[in-house]
Tab-separated table of C-alpha atoms in Angstrom:
chain	number	residue	atom	x	y	z
H	1	THR	CA	13.144	8.771	-18.417
H	2	LYS	CA	13.338	10.083	-15.019
H	3	VAL	CA	11.436	8.101	-12.128
H	4	ARG	CA	11.369	8.377	-8.749
H	5	THR	CA	13.905	6.354	-6.520
H	6	SER	CA	11.271	4.861	-4.468
H	7	ASP	CA	9.593	3.484	-7.910
H	8	ALA	CA	12.884	2.637	-9.691
H	9	LEU	CA	13.665	0.240	-6.590
H	10	LEU	CA	10.153	-0.808	-5.904
H	11	ASN	CA	10.719	-4.475	-5.668
H	12	ALA	CA	14.204	-4.560	-4.879
H	13	ARG	CA	15.659	-7.113	-1.844
H	14	LEU	CA	19.498	-6.122	-3.157
H	15	VAL	CA	20.615	-3.095	-4.564
H	16	GLY	CA	24.027	-2.944	-6.318
H	17	LEU	CA	25.627	0.377	-6.788
H	18	TYR	CA	27.849	0.050	-10.198
H	19	PHE	CA	30.709	2.649	-10.271
H	20	SER	CA	31.996	2.724	-13.866
H	21	ALA	CA	32.877	4.855	-16.717
H	22	HIS	CA	33.093	4.586	-20.460
H	23	TRP	CA	37.022	5.568	-20.507
H	24	CYS	CA	38.082	2.863	-18.192
H	25	GLY	CA	39.114	-0.457	-20.160
H	26	PRO	CA	38.438	-2.610	-17.205
H	27	CYS	CA	34.932	-1.143	-16.901
H	28	ARG	CA	34.069	-2.090	-20.261
H	29	SER	CA	35.126	-5.795	-19.836
H	30	PHE	CA	33.206	-5.924	-16.812
H	31	THR	CA	29.882	-4.365	-17.716
H	32	PRO	CA	29.071	-6.943	-20.216
H	33	MET	CA	29.232	-9.807	-17.581
H	34	LEU	CA	27.352	-7.812	-15.024
H	35	ALA	CA	24.568	-7.187	-17.888
H	36	GLU	CA	24.572	-10.845	-18.562
H	37	MET	CA	23.811	-11.778	-14.960
H	38	TYR	CA	21.203	-9.169	-14.790
H	39	GLU	CA	19.197	-9.743	-17.899
H	40	HIS	CA	19.408	-13.857	-16.992
H	41	LEU	CA	17.933	-13.094	-13.547
H	42	ASN	CA	15.331	-10.741	-15.227
H	43	ALA	CA	14.390	-13.712	-17.581
H	44	ALA	CA	14.265	-16.471	-15.112
H	45	TYR	CA	12.998	-14.402	-12.175
H	46	PRO	CA	11.227	-11.603	-13.044
H	47	THR	CA	10.829	-10.536	-9.266
H	48	HIS	CA	14.191	-11.626	-8.463
H	49	GLY	CA	14.729	-8.857	-6.173
H	50	LEU	CA	18.271	-7.390	-7.488
H	51	GLU	CA	18.349	-3.891	-8.856
H	52	ILE	CA	21.329	-2.074	-10.116
H	53	VAL	CA	22.109	1.654	-10.077
H	54	PHE	CA	24.693	2.988	-12.598
H	55	VAL	CA	26.941	5.741	-10.655
H	56	SER	CA	28.936	7.141	-13.471
H	57	GLY	CA	32.314	8.595	-13.521
H	58	ASP	CA	32.129	9.858	-17.340
H	59	ARG	CA	33.589	13.499	-17.823
H	60	ASP	CA	30.840	14.675	-19.665
H	61	GLU	CA	27.136	13.948	-20.176
H	62	HIS	CA	27.659	12.794	-24.111
H	63	SER	CA	30.142	9.858	-22.691
H	64	PHE	CA	27.540	8.952	-19.905
H	65	ARG	CA	24.737	8.579	-22.628
H	66	SER	CA	26.886	6.538	-25.160
H	67	TYR	CA	28.087	4.457	-22.201
H	68	TYR	CA	24.588	3.818	-20.380
H	69	GLN	CA	22.822	2.777	-23.504
H	70	THR	CA	24.916	-0.524	-23.309
H	71	MET	CA	23.230	-1.137	-19.797
H	72	PRO	CA	19.966	-2.840	-18.792
H	73	TRP	CA	19.544	-1.236	-15.372
H	74	ARG	CA	18.898	2.395	-13.696
H	75	ALA	CA	21.328	5.182	-13.354
H	76	ILE	CA	21.752	8.435	-11.327
H	77	PRO	CA	21.021	11.231	-13.866
H	78	PHE	CA	23.989	12.756	-15.131
H	79	ASP	CA	23.149	16.245	-13.646
H	80	GLN	CA	22.490	14.967	-10.043
H	81	LEU	CA	25.784	13.026	-9.931
H	82	HIS	CA	27.614	16.021	-8.314
H	83	PHE	CA	25.313	15.850	-5.480
H	84	VAL	CA	25.677	12.468	-4.633
H	85	LYS	CA	28.904	10.722	-5.943
H	86	GLN	CA	31.618	11.820	-3.808
H	87	ALA	CA	29.352	10.854	-0.635
H	88	LEU	CA	28.748	7.589	-1.816
H	89	ASN	CA	32.441	7.005	-2.910
H	90	MET	CA	33.212	7.953	0.892
H	91	THR	CA	30.308	5.870	2.395
H	92	TYR	CA	31.208	2.507	0.521
H	93	GLY	CA	34.969	3.077	0.197
H	94	VAL	CA	35.380	3.309	-3.502
H	95	ARG	CA	38.827	3.818	-4.398
H	96	GLY	CA	38.802	2.746	-8.203
H	97	ILE	CA	36.629	1.607	-10.777
H	98	PRO	CA	34.925	-0.711	-11.785
H	99	SER	CA	33.521	-1.179	-8.287
H	100	PHE	CA	30.189	-2.991	-7.487
H	101	VAL	CA	28.732	-2.829	-3.955
H	102	VAL	CA	25.678	-5.010	-3.109
H	103	LEU	CA	23.495	-3.381	-0.296
H	104	ASP	CA	20.602	-4.802	1.627
H	105	ALA	CA	17.401	-2.687	0.612
H	106	VAL	CA	15.842	-3.011	3.918
H	107	SER	CA	18.650	-1.895	6.185
H	108	GLY	CA	21.088	-0.228	3.785
H	109	GLN	CA	24.009	-2.383	5.129
H	110	VAL	CA	26.790	-3.871	2.796
H	111	VAL	CA	25.990	-7.382	2.098
H	112	VAL	CA	28.855	-7.712	-0.407
H	113	PRO	CA	31.876	-5.095	-0.542
H	114	ALA	CA	33.543	-4.102	-3.770
H	115	SER	CA	36.492	-6.159	-3.009
H	116	GLN	CA	34.562	-9.353	-3.388
H	117	SER	CA	31.486	-8.747	-5.779
H	118	ARG	CA	33.523	-8.341	-8.872
H	119	GLN	CA	35.357	-11.458	-8.750
H	120	GLU	CA	32.003	-13.218	-7.518
H	121	VAL	CA	29.912	-11.961	-10.768
H	122	VAL	CA	33.031	-12.961	-13.156
H	123	THR	CA	33.093	-16.562	-11.638
H	124	ALA	CA	29.468	-17.100	-11.717
H	125	CYS	CA	29.206	-15.789	-15.295
H	126	ARG	CA	31.786	-18.326	-16.394
H	127	GLY	CA	29.997	-20.940	-14.540
H	128	GLY	CA	26.605	-20.595	-16.438
H	129	GLU	CA	22.933	-19.886	-15.450
H	130	GLN	CA	22.882	-21.994	-12.573
H	131	SER	CA	26.127	-20.420	-10.941
H	132	ILE	CA	24.444	-16.871	-11.574
H	133	GLU	CA	21.403	-18.127	-9.745
H	134	ALA	CA	23.350	-19.672	-7.008
H	135	LEU	CA	25.101	-16.464	-6.617
H	136	LEU	CA	22.178	-14.289	-6.092
H	137	GLU	CA	20.921	-16.851	-3.509
H	138	SER	CA	24.145	-16.685	-1.708
H	139	TRP	CA	23.910	-12.880	-1.576
H	140	LEU	CA	20.351	-13.061	-0.497
H	141	HIS	CA	21.570	-15.176	2.460
H	142	ARG	CA	24.346	-12.716	3.541
H	143	ALA	CA	21.763	-9.980	4.326
H	144	PRO	CA	21.960	-8.862	8.053
H	145	ALA	CA	20.019	-11.287	10.604
H	146	SER	CA	18.037	-8.604	11.538
H	147	THR	CA	16.507	-8.048	8.130
H	148	GLN	CA	16.061	-11.854	7.636
H	149	GLU	CA	14.277	-12.393	10.773
H	150	LEU	CA	11.851	-9.293	10.044
H	151	LEU	CA	11.070	-10.789	6.606
H	152	SER	CA	10.421	-13.820	8.471
H	153	MET	CA	8.198	-12.280	10.959
H	154	LEU	CA	6.511	-10.549	8.165
H	155	GLU	CA	5.962	-13.760	6.048
H	156	LEU	CA	4.464	-15.228	9.429
H	157	SER	CA	2.092	-12.229	9.597
H	158	THR	CA	0.903	-12.615	6.038
H	159	GLN	CA	-0.016	-16.314	6.827
H	160	GLU	CA	-2.062	-15.283	9.846
H	161	VAL	CA	-3.793	-12.462	7.800
H	162	ALA	CA	-4.480	-14.994	5.041
H	163	ASN	CA	-5.740	-17.594	7.500
H	164	LYS	CA	-7.791	-15.779	9.681
H	165	THR	CA	-11.308	-16.622	9.692
H	166	GLU	CA	-12.633	-15.134	12.983
H	167	PRO	CA	-13.553	-11.183	12.932
H	168	THR	CA	-11.120	-9.190	15.235
H	169	ASP	CA	-13.213	-6.451	16.085
H	170	PRO	CA	-15.936	-7.546	18.698
H	171	ASP	CA	-18.449	-5.303	16.911
H	172	ASP	CA	-17.812	-6.808	13.655
H	173	ASN	CA	-20.766	-8.868	12.448
H	174	PRO	CA	-19.708	-12.418	11.326
H	175	TYR	CA	-22.743	-12.403	9.235
H	176	LEU	CA	-21.204	-9.669	6.911
H	177	GLN	CA	-17.868	-11.597	6.135
H	178	ARG	CA	-17.228	-11.721	2.328
H	179	THR	CA	-17.541	-15.202	1.149
H	180	GLN	CA	-14.954	-15.794	-1.578
H	181	GLY	CA	-16.519	-16.600	-4.845
H	182	ALA	CA	-19.898	-15.820	-3.664
H	183	THR	CA	-22.678	-14.048	-6.032
H	184	ASN	CA	-24.629	-11.233	-4.958
H	185	GLY	CA	-27.002	-9.397	-6.953
H	186	GLY	CA	-24.947	-10.604	-10.132
H	187	HIS	CA	-21.876	-9.662	-9.029
H	188	THR	CA	-19.345	-12.355	-8.255
H	189	TYR	CA	-16.760	-11.826	-5.592
H	190	ALA	CA	-13.465	-13.532	-6.844
H	191	ALA	CA	-11.270	-15.486	-4.527
H	192	ASP	CA	-8.695	-13.531	-2.606
H	193	PRO	CA	-5.314	-13.420	-4.607
H	194	ASP	CA	-2.070	-14.640	-2.816
H	195	ILE	CA	-1.853	-12.022	0.176
H	196	SER	CA	1.489	-12.717	0.941
H	197	ALA	CA	2.448	-11.349	-2.429
H	198	ARG	CA	0.551	-8.218	-2.010
H	199	VAL	CA	2.015	-7.287	1.277
H	200	LYS	CA	5.464	-7.890	0.043
H	201	THR	CA	4.700	-5.579	-2.931
H	202	HIS	CA	3.299	-2.948	-0.149
H	203	PHE	CA	6.258	-3.473	2.095
H	204	GLU	CA	8.984	-2.970	-0.524
H	205	ARG	CA	6.886	0.343	-1.907
H	206	LEU	CA	6.848	1.556	1.531
H	207	VAL	CA	10.738	0.830	2.882
H	208	ARG	CA	11.669	2.615	-0.523
H	209	ALA	CA	9.513	5.638	0.255
H	210	GLY	CA	11.434	5.912	3.466
H	211	HIS	CA	9.490	4.234	6.029
H	212	ASN	CA	11.253	2.139	8.677
H	213	PRO	CA	10.829	-1.642	8.154
H	214	ASN	CA	8.507	-1.894	11.228
H	215	SER	CA	5.985	0.787	10.301
H	216	ALA	CA	6.406	-0.342	6.547
H	217	ALA	CA	5.431	-4.076	7.547
H	218	ALA	CA	2.409	-3.016	9.506
H	219	ASN	CA	1.077	-0.741	7.092
H	220	ALA	CA	1.603	-3.148	4.364
H	221	LEU	CA	-0.348	-5.860	6.076
H	222	LYS	CA	-3.069	-3.280	6.886
H	223	ILE	CA	-3.263	-2.345	3.053
H	224	ALA	CA	-3.304	-5.885	1.904
H	225	ALA	CA	-6.112	-6.536	4.336
H	226	GLU	CA	-8.173	-3.846	3.073
H	227	GLY	CA	-10.657	-3.892	0.142
H	228	PRO	CA	-9.849	-1.565	-3.000
H	229	THR	CA	-11.967	1.149	-1.454
H	230	GLY	CA	-9.573	1.134	1.571
H	231	GLN	CA	-12.113	-0.422	3.887
H	232	PRO	CA	-12.221	-4.272	5.097
H	233	GLU	CA	-14.363	-5.937	2.467
H	234	LYS	CA	-17.999	-7.089	3.318
H	235	ASN	CA	-20.758	-8.149	1.268
H	236	PRO	CA	-24.110	-6.642	1.949
H	237	GLY	CA	-24.897	-9.818	4.048
H	238	VAL	CA	-28.736	-10.408	4.752
H	239	PHE	CA	-30.122	-7.736	2.963
H	240	HIS	CA	-29.302	-9.460	-0.050
H	241	GLY	CA	-29.876	-13.075	1.133
H	242	MET	CA	-26.124	-13.891	0.597
H	243	ALA	CA	-24.927	-14.163	4.336
H	244	SER	CA	-22.340	-16.573	5.438
H	245	TYR	CA	-22.027	-17.692	9.037
H	246	LYS	CA	-18.527	-17.380	9.894
H	247	GLY	CA	-18.699	-17.620	13.788
H	248	PRO	CA	-20.361	-16.269	16.860
H	249	ILE	CA	-20.440	-12.907	17.656
H	250	ARG	CA	-18.316	-12.311	20.836
H	251	LYS	CA	-20.306	-10.946	23.603
H	252	GLN	CA	-17.307	-9.716	25.742
H	253	ASP	CA	-14.245	-8.259	24.281
H	254	ALA	CA	-11.249	-10.944	24.872
H	255	LEU	CA	-8.993	-8.269	26.337
H	256	GLU	CA	-11.378	-6.936	29.054
H	257	LYS	CA	-12.565	-10.881	29.720
H	258	ALA	CA	-8.863	-11.688	30.184
H	259	PHE	CA	-8.274	-8.439	32.457
H	260	VAL	CA	-11.052	-9.164	34.611
H	261	THR	CA	-9.972	-12.851	35.041
H	262	LEU	CA	-6.617	-11.559	36.083
H	263	ARG	CA	-7.532	-9.013	38.729
H	264	ASP	CA	-10.227	-11.158	40.125
H	265	SER	CA	-7.715	-14.016	40.663
H	266	ASN	CA	-5.022	-12.271	42.024
H	267	SER	CA	-3.645	-9.411	44.441
H	268	ALA	CA	-3.191	-6.052	42.949
H	269	SER	CA	0.247	-6.247	43.343
H	270	SER	CA	0.596	-9.246	41.083
H	271	VAL	CA	-1.735	-7.757	38.456
H	272	SER	CA	0.702	-4.507	38.595
H	273	ASP	CA	3.748	-6.862	37.951
H	274	VAL	CA	2.129	-8.426	35.037
H	275	LEU	CA	0.990	-5.266	33.189
H	276	SER	CA	4.444	-3.427	34.152
H	277	THR	CA	6.577	-6.233	32.732
H	278	ALA	CA	4.481	-6.350	29.427
H	279	GLN	CA	4.817	-2.749	29.136
H	280	LYS	CA	8.646	-3.022	29.877
H	281	TYR	CA	9.120	-5.319	26.733
H	282	LEU	CA	6.845	-3.138	24.737
H	283	LYS	CA	8.712	0.058	25.352
H	284	ASN	CA	12.205	-1.791	24.248
H	285	ALA	CA	10.269	-2.711	20.923
H	286	VAL	CA	9.308	1.006	20.423
H	287	LYS	CA	12.799	2.147	21.010
H	288	GLU	CA	14.262	-0.137	17.964
H	289	PRO	CA	11.225	-1.442	16.448
H	290	TRP	CA	13.324	-2.935	13.541
H	291	GLU	CA	15.345	-5.187	15.901
H	292	PRO	CA	13.716	-8.561	16.029
H	293	LYS	CA	15.676	-9.228	19.517
H	294	TYR	CA	13.453	-6.621	21.162
H	295	ARG	CA	10.498	-8.273	19.907
H	296	SER	CA	10.925	-11.643	21.325
H	297	PHE	CA	11.672	-13.182	24.866
H	298	LYS	CA	11.889	-16.156	26.493
H	299	LEU	CA	9.008	-16.869	29.474
H	300	SER	CA	11.583	-18.967	31.310
H	301	ASN	CA	13.568	-15.743	32.242
H	302	LYS	CA	13.412	-14.054	35.841
H	303	VAL	CA	11.686	-10.893	34.369
H	304	ALA	CA	8.957	-12.739	32.231
H	305	ASP	CA	8.324	-15.115	35.216
H	306	THR	CA	6.389	-12.200	37.018
H	307	VAL	CA	3.736	-12.820	34.117
H	308	THR	CA	4.187	-16.876	33.839
H	309	ARG	CA	3.766	-17.557	37.424
H	310	VAL	CA	0.476	-15.474	37.945
H	311	GLU	CA	-2.656	-17.115	37.235
H	312	GLY	CA	-4.149	-15.507	33.810
H	313	GLY	CA	-0.616	-13.999	32.883
H	314	TRP	CA	-0.291	-15.542	29.824
H	315	SER	CA	-3.794	-14.944	28.649
H	316	LEU	CA	-3.449	-11.413	29.023
H	317	LEU	CA	-0.211	-11.063	27.149
H	318	GLN	CA	-2.185	-12.809	24.345
H	319	ALA	CA	-5.485	-10.692	24.547
H	320	LEU	CA	-2.773	-7.588	24.588
H	321	GLY	CA	-1.272	-8.729	21.186
H	322	PHE	CA	1.700	-10.898	21.979
H	323	GLU	CA	2.117	-14.326	20.421
H	324	ILE	CA	3.026	-17.338	22.583
H	325	ILE	CA	5.074	-19.807	20.502
H	326	GLY	CA	6.353	-23.115	22.006
H	327	ALA	CA	9.885	-23.628	21.074
H	328	ALA	CA	11.958	-27.182	21.632
H	329	GLN	CA	13.007	-26.122	25.216
H	330	ASP	CA	11.055	-23.085	26.142
H	331	PHE	CA	8.059	-20.899	25.451
H	332	LYS	CA	8.496	-17.558	23.954
H	333	ALA	CA	6.462	-14.203	23.638
H	334	ASN	CA	6.774	-12.449	20.261
H	335	ILE	CA	5.601	-8.783	19.473
H	336	PRO	CA	4.042	-9.514	15.968
H	337	VAL	CA	5.727	-6.951	13.276
H	338	ALA	CA	1.926	-6.027	12.451
H	339	ALA	CA	1.307	-5.089	15.905
H	340	ASP	CA	0.290	-1.288	16.583
H	341	LEU	CA	2.988	-0.676	19.473
H	342	ALA	CA	1.485	2.672	20.270
H	343	MET	CA	-2.115	1.072	20.949
H	344	MET	CA	-0.643	-1.615	22.747
H	345	ASP	CA	1.233	0.760	25.053
H	346	GLU	CA	-2.163	3.075	25.575
H	347	THR	CA	-4.000	-0.248	26.346
H	348	ILE	CA	-1.582	-1.233	29.008
H	349	THR	CA	-1.542	2.229	30.594
H	350	ARG	CA	-5.334	2.180	30.756
H	351	LEU	CA	-5.452	-1.013	32.284
H	352	MET	CA	-2.863	-0.220	34.939
H	353	LYS	CA	-5.049	2.671	35.726
H	354	ASP	CA	-8.025	0.439	36.126
H	355	ALA	CA	-6.217	-1.788	38.359
H	356	ASN	CA	-5.000	0.999	40.558
H	357	GLY	CA	-8.551	2.405	40.918
H	358	SER	CA	-10.200	-0.926	41.694
H	359	SER	CA	-7.612	-1.512	44.196
H	360	ASN	CA	-8.185	1.800	45.973
């Protein structure tokens, strides 16, 4: 049965391309070992994150089908191989079979080349189940640093969504926040399931569908935070007598308050410096949003000092959406994975116009 690539690789963290053919003796010896590893991981860890795709070198469809029946994973359809096989061989330097190339599903970079993976699989299978699990763990740790940092930032963002108790919308009425397990009109609202698992599922689906990792992360957080109807979950509140107080309604937007404080406490040039610096870092993130190094900076560097030395500078950064984190030797400002970069840029541009207007 044919399925879309995005569906076939829905939960993949690693993608293994297995170049093999029925007529190849060494292939027929290696395939059972690879299948043993794959089946054990499926049984022990249903969401282990490794998906394998068979790239056949068979000369006819009958041989392809006969050989593929011995495999527990996916395959590129035989009638489509001529479109992609040569390109895959050239891209990953496949000069013979069997060849097994392990890719990072987020960046597409090679994690384990064919020159290493085959021997590692053989050694792990000979070592038993624990060796197989250890091998997968080592492959996951070999993913590019940018992928690991991105996933770490995504995990932190899911924790923030899960732990959030105060409404983010200044017009959001705290009396309409859904109470987990509350009963209303005979309907019981179940407690929210593990939001990090839901975000992970949405993130992987979006990456498989072709979204860049930053966009996928932001959209995954948004989807996970919404109810089944696509709207933030709220119960009918006071109209049914089931409202639960979650905090005071904010009378003034935090961003506007921070901006007014900054503007009233400093010269126009200092205000302009703060906004220009924030926008400079933001534009770096917009150029390559998938690179964590463009989403984080130390507040002690000379450029960021134009913000930190100004009264209210930190507060404005936080109100704009930057996260201020204390490290062992310094403070760092981060642009969250879930941040809407375009919206932040528009907001800074608007504040710069307001600042220039008030100084004239």
